[in-house]
Coordinates of C-alpha atoms in Angstrom, one line a residue:
M1 CA 0.0 0.0 0.0
T2 CA 1.5 3.4 -1.0
R3 CA 1.8 6.4 1.3
S4 CA -0.8 8.3 -0.6
T5 CA -3.3 5.4 -0.3
R6 CA -2.8 5.1 3.5
A7 CA -3.3 8.9 3.8
A8 CA -6.5 8.7 1.8
G9 CA -7.7 6.0 4.1
R10 CA -7.1 8.0 7.2
R11 CA -8.9 11.0 5.8
S12 CA -11.9 9.0 4.7
A13 CA -12.6 7.4 8.2
P14 CA -13.4 10.6 10.1
R15 CA -15.9 11.6 7.4
A16 CA -17.9 8.4 8.0
N17 CA -18.1 9.1 11.8
R18 CA -19.0 12.7 11.1
S19 CA -21.8 11.5 8.9
R20 CA -23.4 9.6 11.8
Q21 CA -23.0 12.3 14.4
P22 CA -25.6 14.7 13.1
A23 CA -28.2 12.0 13.2
Q24 CA -27.3 11.0 16.8
R25 CA -27.2 14.7 17.9
A26 CA -30.6 15.2 16.3
F27 CA -31.9 12.2 18.2
R28 CA -30.5 13.5 21.5
T29 CA -31.9 17.1 21.2
R30 CA -35.2 16.2 22.8
T31 CA -36.6 18.0 25.9
V32 CA -36.3 16.7 29.4
S33 CA -40.0 16.1 29.7
K34 CA -40.0 14.0 26.5
A35 CA -37.0 12.0 27.7
L36 CA -38.8 11.3 31.0
G37 CA -41.9 10.1 29.1
L38 CA -39.9 7.7 27.0
T39 CA -38.1 6.5 30.1
L40 CA -41.5 5.7 31.6
L41 CA -42.4 3.7 28.5
S42 CA -39.1 1.9 28.7
A43 CA -40.0 0.8 32.2
L44 CA -43.4 -0.5 31.1
I45 CA -41.9 -2.2 28.0
P46 CA -38.3 -3.1 28.8
G47 CA -36.1 -2.7 25.7
L48 CA -38.2 0.1 24.1
G49 CA -35.8 2.7 25.5
F50 CA -32.9 1.0 23.8
V51 CA -34.7 1.1 20.5
M52 CA -35.6 4.8 20.8
G53 CA -32.0 5.6 22.0
G54 CA -30.4 4.1 18.9
R55 CA -29.4 0.6 20.3
K56 CA -31.9 -1.1 18.1
K57 CA -30.4 -4.6 18.1
L58 CA -30.1 -4.7 21.9
G59 CA -33.6 -3.2 22.3
A60 CA -35.1 -5.8 19.9
F61 CA -33.4 -8.6 21.9
V62 CA -34.8 -7.3 25.2
I63 CA -38.3 -6.7 23.9
T64 CA -38.3 -10.2 22.3
L65 CA -37.1 -11.7 25.6
Y66 CA -39.7 -9.8 27.6
A67 CA -42.6 -10.8 25.3
G68 CA -41.4 -14.4 25.4
L69 CA -41.4 -14.4 29.2
L70 CA -44.9 -13.0 29.2
L71 CA -46.2 -15.6 26.8
L72 CA -44.4 -18.4 28.7
A73 CA -46.0 -17.1 32.0
A74 CA -49.5 -17.0 30.3
Y75 CA -49.0 -20.5 28.9
V76 CA -47.9 -22.0 32.3
A77 CA -50.7 -20.2 34.2
L78 CA -53.4 -21.4 31.8
T79 CA -52.2 -25.0 31.0
Q80 CA -49.7 -26.1 33.6
R81 CA -51.5 -25.7 36.9
G82 CA -49.9 -28.9 38.2
A83 CA -46.4 -27.5 37.6
I84 CA -47.3 -24.3 39.5
V85 CA -48.6 -26.3 42.5
D86 CA -45.5 -28.5 42.5
L87 CA -43.4 -25.3 42.6
A88 CA -45.5 -23.9 45.4
V89 CA -44.9 -26.9 47.7
D90 CA -41.2 -27.6 47.0
P91 CA -38.9 -25.7 49.3
S92 CA -35.9 -26.1 47.0
R93 CA -37.8 -24.8 44.0
L94 CA -39.2 -21.9 46.0
L95 CA -35.7 -20.9 47.0
L96 CA -34.7 -20.9 43.3
A97 CA -37.8 -18.9 42.5
T98 CA -36.9 -16.3 45.1
G99 CA -33.5 -15.9 43.5
G100 CA -35.1 -15.6 40.1
V101 CA -37.5 -12.9 41.2
L102 CA -34.7 -10.8 42.7
V103 CA -32.5 -11.2 39.6
M104 CA -35.3 -10.2 37.3
G105 CA -36.0 -7.2 39.4
F106 CA -32.4 -6.1 39.4
I107 CA -32.1 -6.6 35.6
W108 CA -35.3 -4.5 35.1
I109 CA -33.9 -1.7 37.1
C110 CA -30.6 -1.8 35.1
I111 CA -32.6 -1.6 31.9
V112 CA -34.5 1.5 33.1
V113 CA -31.4 3.3 34.2
S114 CA -29.5 2.5 31.0
S115 CA -32.5 3.5 28.9
H116 CA -32.6 6.9 30.6
K117 CA -28.9 7.5 29.9
L118 CA -29.5 7.0 26.2
L119 CA -32.7 9.0 26.1
R120 CA -31.8 12.1 28.1
P121 CA -30.6 15.3 26.3
I122 CA -26.9 15.8 25.7
S123 CA -26.9 19.1 27.5
L124 CA -28.6 19.2 30.9
T125 CA -29.0 21.9 33.5
S126 CA -28.6 21.1 37.1
V127 CA -32.4 21.2 37.5
G128 CA -32.9 18.9 34.5
R129 CA -30.3 16.5 35.9
F130 CA -31.9 16.4 39.3
T131 CA -35.4 16.0 37.8
G132 CA -34.2 13.1 35.7
S133 CA -32.4 11.4 38.5
A134 CA -35.4 11.7 40.9
F135 CA -37.8 10.4 38.3
V136 CA -35.6 7.4 37.5
G137 CA -35.1 6.8 41.2
L138 CA -38.9 6.8 41.7
L139 CA -39.3 4.2 38.8
C140 CA -36.6 2.0 40.4
F141 CA -38.4 2.2 43.7
G142 CA -41.7 1.2 42.0
I143 CA -39.9 -1.9 40.6
A144 CA -38.1 -2.8 43.8
V145 CA -41.1 -2.7 46.1
P146 CA -43.2 -5.3 44.3
T147 CA -40.1 -7.4 43.6
T148 CA -39.2 -7.4 47.3
F149 CA -42.8 -8.2 48.2
A150 CA -42.9 -11.1 45.8
A151 CA -39.6 -12.5 47.1
Q152 CA -40.9 -12.2 50.7
T153 CA -44.1 -14.0 49.8
V154 CA -42.3 -16.8 48.1
M155 CA -40.0 -17.2 51.2
A156 CA -43.0 -17.1 53.5
Q157 CA -44.5 -20.0 51.5
R158 CA -41.2 -21.9 51.7
D159 CA -41.1 -21.3 55.5
L160 CA -44.7 -22.5 55.9
V161 CA -44.3 -25.6 53.8
G162 CA -41.0 -26.6 55.5
S163 CA -42.3 -25.9 59.0
V164 CA -45.8 -27.4 58.9
F165 CA -45.8 -30.0 56.1
K166 CA -42.8 -32.1 56.8
S167 CA -41.8 -35.0 54.6
E168 CA -42.4 -38.5 55.7
K169 CA -38.8 -39.1 56.5
D170 CA -38.7 -36.0 58.7
S171 CA -41.9 -36.7 60.7
K172 CA -43.5 -39.6 62.6
S173 CA -47.1 -40.7 62.7
A174 CA -48.6 -43.9 64.1
T175 CA -51.7 -43.7 61.9
R176 CA -50.7 -42.1 58.6
P177 CA -51.5 -44.3 55.6
N178 CA -48.9 -45.4 53.0
V179 CA -49.9 -44.0 49.6
D180 CA -48.5 -44.0 46.1
K181 CA -46.8 -40.5 45.9
K182 CA -47.2 -40.5 42.1
D183 CA -51.0 -40.8 42.4
P184 CA -52.2 -40.7 46.1
W185 CA -55.9 -41.0 45.3
A186 CA -55.6 -43.8 42.8
K187 CA -57.0 -46.4 45.2
K188 CA -58.7 -43.9 47.6
P189 CA -62.2 -42.9 46.4
R190 CA -62.7 -40.9 49.6
L191 CA -60.2 -39.0 51.7
N192 CA -61.1 -38.6 55.4
I193 CA -59.5 -35.8 57.5
V194 CA -60.2 -34.9 61.1
L195 CA -60.2 -31.2 61.8
L196 CA -59.2 -30.4 65.4
G197 CA -59.7 -27.1 67.2
A198 CA -57.5 -27.1 70.3
D199 CA -58.1 -24.8 73.2
D200 CA -54.9 -24.4 75.2
G201 CA -55.2 -20.7 76.1
V202 CA -54.4 -18.9 79.3
G203 CA -56.1 -20.3 82.4
R204 CA -56.6 -23.8 81.0
E205 CA -54.9 -26.9 82.1
G206 CA -53.7 -29.1 79.3
T207 CA -55.2 -29.1 75.8
R208 CA -58.8 -29.9 75.0
T209 CA -60.1 -30.3 71.5
D210 CA -63.3 -28.3 71.7
T211 CA -63.8 -28.8 67.9
V212 CA -63.7 -32.2 66.2
I213 CA -65.0 -32.3 62.7
V214 CA -64.5 -35.1 60.1
A215 CA -64.3 -34.0 56.5
S216 CA -65.0 -36.9 54.0
I217 CA -64.0 -35.8 50.5
D218 CA -64.7 -37.5 47.2
T219 CA -61.3 -37.5 45.5
K220 CA -62.8 -37.4 42.0
T221 CA -65.4 -34.6 42.4
G222 CA -64.3 -32.7 45.5
D223 CA -67.8 -33.2 47.1
T224 CA -67.3 -33.0 50.8
A225 CA -69.4 -34.2 53.8
L226 CA -68.8 -32.6 57.2
I227 CA -69.5 -34.6 60.3
S228 CA -69.3 -32.9 63.7
L229 CA -68.6 -34.9 66.9
S230 CA -69.8 -33.6 70.2
R231 CA -67.2 -32.7 72.8
N232 CA -69.1 -34.4 75.6
W233 CA -69.5 -37.9 74.0
M234 CA -68.4 -40.7 76.3
R235 CA -67.6 -44.4 75.5
M236 CA -65.7 -43.4 72.4
P237 CA -64.7 -46.7 70.6
F238 CA -61.4 -47.8 69.2
P239 CA -60.6 -50.2 66.3
E240 CA -60.3 -53.8 67.5
D241 CA -56.7 -54.0 66.1
S242 CA -55.6 -51.0 68.1
P243 CA -53.7 -51.3 71.4
L244 CA -56.2 -48.7 72.7
H245 CA -59.0 -51.2 72.3
E246 CA -57.3 -53.5 74.8
K247 CA -57.2 -50.7 77.3
Y248 CA -60.8 -49.6 76.6
P249 CA -62.7 -52.6 75.2
D250 CA -66.1 -51.1 75.9
G251 CA -65.1 -47.6 74.9
Y252 CA -63.3 -44.7 76.6
Y253 CA -64.9 -44.4 80.1
D254 CA -64.5 -45.7 83.6
P255 CA -66.9 -48.6 84.2
S256 CA -66.7 -48.0 88.0
G257 CA -67.3 -44.3 87.8
P258 CA -70.5 -42.2 87.9
A259 CA -72.8 -41.8 84.9
E260 CA -71.3 -38.5 83.9
Q261 CA -67.5 -38.5 83.6
P262 CA -66.1 -35.2 82.2
E263 CA -62.5 -36.7 82.3
Y264 CA -63.7 -39.3 79.8
Y265 CA -65.4 -36.9 77.3
L266 CA -64.2 -36.9 73.7
D267 CA -62.5 -33.5 74.2
S268 CA -60.3 -35.0 77.0
M269 CA -58.8 -37.8 74.9
Y270 CA -56.2 -35.7 73.2
D271 CA -54.5 -34.8 76.5
N272 CA -55.4 -37.6 78.9
I273 CA -54.6 -40.8 77.0
P274 CA -51.1 -39.8 75.9
K275 CA -50.3 -38.9 79.5
K276 CA -51.7 -42.2 80.8
Y277 CA -50.2 -44.5 78.1
P278 CA -47.2 -42.7 76.5
G279 CA -45.8 -44.4 73.5
L280 CA -48.6 -47.0 73.3
L281 CA -49.2 -46.3 69.6
G282 CA -45.5 -46.3 68.6
P283 CA -43.3 -43.4 67.3
T284 CA -45.4 -40.3 66.6
D285 CA -45.1 -36.5 66.7
N286 CA -48.6 -36.1 68.1
M287 CA -50.1 -39.0 69.9
G288 CA -53.2 -37.0 70.9
A289 CA -54.1 -36.5 67.3
D290 CA -53.5 -40.2 66.5
V291 CA -55.8 -41.2 69.3
L292 CA -58.6 -39.0 67.9
K293 CA -58.0 -40.2 64.4
L294 CA -58.5 -43.8 65.5
S295 CA -61.4 -43.1 67.8
A296 CA -63.3 -40.8 65.5
G297 CA -62.9 -43.2 62.7
A298 CA -64.2 -46.1 64.8
A299 CA -67.2 -44.0 65.9
L300 CA -68.2 -43.0 62.4
G301 CA -67.1 -46.2 60.5
L302 CA -64.4 -44.3 58.5
D303 CA -60.7 -44.7 58.1
I304 CA -59.2 -41.3 59.0
D305 CA -56.2 -40.6 56.9
Y306 CA -54.8 -37.4 58.3
Y307 CA -55.5 -34.7 60.8
M308 CA -55.3 -30.9 60.7
Q309 CA -55.1 -29.1 64.0
V310 CA -55.3 -25.4 64.7
N311 CA -55.0 -23.5 67.9
L312 CA -58.1 -21.4 68.3
K313 CA -56.1 -18.3 68.9
G314 CA -54.3 -19.0 65.6
F315 CA -57.7 -19.3 63.9
E316 CA -58.4 -15.7 65.0
Q317 CA -55.2 -14.5 63.4
I318 CA -55.9 -16.2 60.1
I319 CA -59.4 -14.7 59.9
D320 CA -57.9 -11.2 60.5
A321 CA -55.3 -11.8 57.9
L322 CA -58.0 -12.7 55.4
G323 CA -59.9 -9.5 56.2
G324 CA -62.7 -11.2 58.1
I325 CA -65.5 -13.6 57.1
T326 CA -69.2 -13.0 56.4
V327 CA -71.8 -15.2 58.1
N328 CA -75.5 -15.2 59.0
I329 CA -76.2 -15.0 62.7
N330 CA -79.6 -16.5 63.6
Y331 CA -79.6 -15.9 67.3
K332 CA -77.6 -14.1 70.0
V333 CA -74.2 -15.8 70.3
P334 CA -72.3 -15.2 73.6
I335 CA -68.8 -13.7 73.7
G336 CA -67.1 -15.5 76.6
G337 CA -68.9 -16.7 79.7
D338 CA -68.2 -19.7 81.9
Y339 CA -70.4 -22.0 84.0
G340 CA -67.6 -22.4 86.6
A341 CA -68.0 -26.2 86.4
G342 CA -66.6 -29.0 84.3
P343 CA -63.1 -29.7 82.8
G344 CA -61.3 -26.6 81.6
S345 CA -63.6 -24.2 83.3
N346 CA -62.6 -21.1 85.1
T347 CA -64.5 -18.9 87.6
A348 CA -68.2 -18.7 86.8
R349 CA -69.0 -15.5 84.9
K350 CA -71.5 -14.1 82.5
P351 CA -70.6 -13.4 78.8
S352 CA -69.0 -10.0 78.2
G353 CA -71.3 -9.4 75.3
Y354 CA -73.3 -11.0 72.5
L355 CA -73.1 -11.2 68.7
Q356 CA -76.4 -9.9 67.5
P357 CA -78.6 -11.7 65.0
G358 CA -78.6 -10.5 61.4
P359 CA -77.9 -11.6 57.8
N360 CA -74.5 -11.2 56.2
Q361 CA -72.6 -10.1 59.3
K362 CA -68.9 -9.2 58.6
L363 CA -66.9 -10.6 61.6
N364 CA -63.3 -10.0 62.5
G365 CA -61.1 -12.7 63.9
H366 CA -62.1 -12.2 67.5
D367 CA -65.9 -12.2 66.8
A368 CA -65.5 -15.1 64.3
L369 CA -63.8 -17.2 67.0
W370 CA -66.7 -16.6 69.4
F371 CA -69.3 -17.2 66.7
A372 CA -67.7 -20.6 66.2
R373 CA -67.1 -21.5 69.9
G374 CA -69.6 -19.5 72.0
R375 CA -71.8 -21.9 74.0
Y376 CA -72.9 -20.2 77.2
G377 CA -76.7 -20.8 77.3
L378 CA -76.7 -22.6 73.9
S379 CA -76.6 -26.3 72.9
D380 CA -73.6 -28.2 71.6
P381 CA -75.4 -29.1 68.3
S382 CA -76.0 -25.4 67.7
R383 CA -72.3 -24.7 68.2
Q384 CA -71.3 -27.6 65.9
E385 CA -73.5 -26.1 63.2
R386 CA -71.9 -22.7 63.6
Q387 CA -68.5 -24.3 63.4
R388 CA -69.4 -25.9 60.1
C389 CA -70.7 -22.5 58.9
T390 CA -67.5 -20.9 59.9
I391 CA -65.5 -23.3 57.8
H392 CA -67.9 -22.7 54.9
A393 CA -67.4 -18.9 55.2
L394 CA -63.7 -19.3 55.6
V395 CA -63.5 -21.3 52.3
N396 CA -65.6 -18.7 50.5
S397 CA -63.5 -15.8 51.9
A398 CA -60.2 -17.3 50.7
S399 CA -60.3 -15.3 47.4
P400 CA -57.1 -14.9 45.3
A401 CA -57.0 -11.2 46.0
A402 CA -57.2 -11.8 49.8
L403 CA -54.5 -14.5 49.7
V404 CA -52.1 -12.4 47.6
T405 CA -52.4 -9.2 49.7
S406 CA -52.3 -11.0 53.1
Y407 CA -50.3 -14.1 52.4
N408 CA -47.4 -13.2 54.6
Q409 CA -49.6 -12.7 57.7
I410 CA -51.5 -15.9 56.9
A411 CA -48.3 -17.9 56.5
A412 CA -46.9 -16.5 59.7
A413 CA -50.0 -17.5 61.6
G414 CA -50.1 -20.9 60.0
K415 CA -46.5 -21.6 60.7
Q416 CA -46.9 -21.0 64.5
L417 CA -50.4 -22.5 65.0
L418 CA -51.0 -25.3 62.5
R419 CA -50.1 -29.0 63.1
T420 CA -50.7 -31.8 60.7
D421 CA -49.4 -35.2 59.6
I422 CA -50.1 -34.5 55.9
P423 CA -46.7 -35.1 54.4
G424 CA -45.1 -32.4 52.2
D425 CA -44.4 -35.2 49.7
I426 CA -48.0 -35.2 48.5
L427 CA -49.0 -31.6 49.4
G428 CA -49.4 -30.7 45.8
D429 CA -52.0 -33.3 45.4
F430 CA -53.8 -31.9 48.4
I431 CA -53.9 -28.5 47.0
E432 CA -55.3 -29.8 43.7
L433 CA -58.0 -31.6 45.7
G434 CA -58.6 -28.4 47.7
L435 CA -59.3 -26.5 44.6
K436 CA -62.0 -29.1 43.7
V437 CA -63.5 -28.8 47.1
K438 CA -63.8 -25.0 46.8
N439 CA -66.0 -25.4 43.7
A440 CA -67.8 -28.6 44.8
N441 CA -70.8 -29.4 46.9
V442 CA -70.2 -29.2 50.7
T443 CA -72.9 -30.9 52.9
N444 CA -73.6 -31.4 56.6
V445 CA -74.4 -35.0 57.8
D446 CA -77.0 -35.0 60.5
L447 CA -76.3 -37.8 63.0
D448 CA -79.8 -37.5 64.6
K449 CA -79.1 -36.2 68.1
S450 CA -82.6 -36.9 69.4
K451 CA -82.3 -40.6 68.6
N452 CA -78.6 -41.4 68.7
F453 CA -77.1 -39.2 71.4
P454 CA -79.7 -37.3 73.5
T455 CA -77.0 -37.1 76.1
G456 CA -73.3 -37.8 75.8
Q457 CA -73.2 -40.7 78.2
N458 CA -73.9 -43.6 75.8
P459 CA -74.2 -42.5 72.2
N460 CA -75.4 -45.0 69.6
Y461 CA -72.3 -45.2 67.4
E462 CA -73.6 -48.1 65.4
A463 CA -76.6 -46.0 64.3
M464 CA -74.3 -43.1 63.5
R465 CA -72.1 -45.3 61.3
E466 CA -75.2 -46.4 59.3
L467 CA -76.1 -42.7 58.7
V468 CA -72.6 -41.8 57.6
Q469 CA -72.3 -44.6 55.1
K470 CA -75.7 -43.7 53.7
A471 CA -74.7 -40.1 53.4
I472 CA -71.4 -40.6 51.6
Q473 CA -72.3 -43.5 49.3
P474 CA -72.1 -42.5 45.6
K475 CA -75.3 -40.9 44.3
T476 CA -77.1 -42.6 41.4
K477 CA -78.9 -40.6 38.8
P478 CA -82.6 -40.3 39.6
V479 CA -85.0 -42.3 37.3
A480 CA -87.3 -40.0 35.3
S481 CA -90.8 -40.0 36.7
T482 CA -94.1 -39.4 35.1
P483 CA -95.0 -35.7 35.3
S484 CA -97.8 -34.9 37.8
N485 CA -100.7 -32.6 37.1
K486 CA -100.9 -31.5 40.7
P487 CA -99.7 -28.0 41.5
S488 CA -96.4 -27.6 43.2
T489 CA -96.4 -26.8 46.9
S490 CA -92.8 -25.9 47.2
T491 CA -91.9 -22.4 48.2
T492 CA -89.6 -20.0 46.4
K493 CA -86.3 -19.4 48.2
K494 CA -85.9 -15.8 49.0
P495 CA -82.4 -14.3 49.0
G496 CA -80.7 -14.5 52.4
K497 CA -83.2 -16.8 53.9
K498 CA -83.6 -20.5 54.4
P499 CA -86.1 -22.3 52.2
T500 CA -89.3 -22.9 54.2
T501 CA -89.4 -26.6 53.3
A502 CA -89.9 -29.4 55.7
K503 CA -86.9 -30.5 57.8
L504 CA -84.7 -33.1 56.1
P505 CA -84.9 -36.6 57.5
A506 CA -82.1 -37.7 59.9
G507 CA -79.0 -38.7 58.0
Q508 CA -79.9 -36.8 54.9
P509 CA -77.0 -34.6 53.9
Q510 CA -77.9 -30.9 53.8
N511 CA -76.1 -28.4 51.6
L512 CA -74.1 -26.0 53.9
A513 CA -75.3 -23.0 51.9
D514 CA -78.8 -23.8 53.0
A515 CA -77.8 -24.9 56.5
C516 CA -76.0 -21.6 57.0
A517 CA -78.6 -19.3 55.5
Y518 CA -80.3 -16.6 57.6
D519 CA -83.2 -18.1 59.7
P520 CA -84.3 -15.9 62.6
T521 CA -86.6 -18.7 63.9
Q522 CA -83.6 -20.6 65.3
T523 CA -82.9 -20.3 69.0
G524 CA -79.6 -22.1 69.4
N525 CA -81.1 -24.5 72.0

């Protein structure tokens, strides 16, 4: 190459650069307000700021990646619910998800800052520089807050799963069934869970399960039957193959004692039997719950698979975290009050107040707790019905919006106050089943108090078992009948009120929406 050629080359290069500079300067001569508007757009559509700032290839790459992530998220949300559930119950995956959320938030902030540097005017006054910096800082704060909240929520879920739903190898149960983890319900048409409400508050000795409800769930449809057991039942049976049957062959009571034996009520089993026969059932993390699973199952003719126990104070916290529940109150329900006699009682005192009757009453955690457990001057069956209605209202209140906005509080309360032998290994399948239950038919099974347990001293458990089996057996489609020319005598159901039809026969399941409707004719006795 000659000297003249090299010189010509050196002279030609600057001209090419100078030819691009006017276009870049023209692009960067926008006003501060326009630059801020484009920066806002770049925050809403990551990569757009790069395109507008002249970095078209980089901008196109970021926009394509952003659109791809949105499409992938939509696809997973709409078609891969099982994968989402699996993620939500796997502590290791949740930890990775937390890291992913934080990394994406950091990259998003970097894109906004870089876009503003490309989009701002070349010459800036001190006021313009401050305005731009403040605006970008505000945008970054707006990204950082939801990112941090999302990461905290994921970590709260991880903490809850790891604390409450332990794997089979990390927990012990004397009554938990062995299931195929790939398909836990393959050979189980019905799943039976006992729900325990334990009252171990201040002033009480030991723990008494004031609430014992068995939920029998059809694993294909989610249809659920709720069966309440009365706290003062005596002679609670045990399966013949259980070591407890050898200790109490005629049921849980003292044959040499008086007719009424509060220390042999159903609600005393959780505390008394483990103290009297520790280790009788074998290795377990909660022998009291195992005792109740065996006994409640024998009383109702069901195999109880798992238990879910909540401290009643924890129930109050969960209700508050959800923003309250809405129930119909058919009669005055006492807040507090004590007869001063019987197990777990304190000094005799009148209730401090009453929940007043009325339809669609919004209750906070404190009032919802007393709606469920208040019994001063009321009957046990009325309390059992209110407890079932509380569960019904709680399920209906658990909307996605409430769960998202209050999940950290819910998880914190659940971690401290929930106990269960449901293994984390199959928690995803439980959540899938729970979604079915929320949209399925929930009924109450009437065990016929007047006939089968007019008092708690000697309930007719055999008759109860017959009612339960009749209530949960698969329903057959009704045979079409010949139309009748007689006028219908049924009444129209008015909004907010119970249908004025005749009382259902004993053992006939009743839809909880009807059982919990407003009916001011009830007295609670």
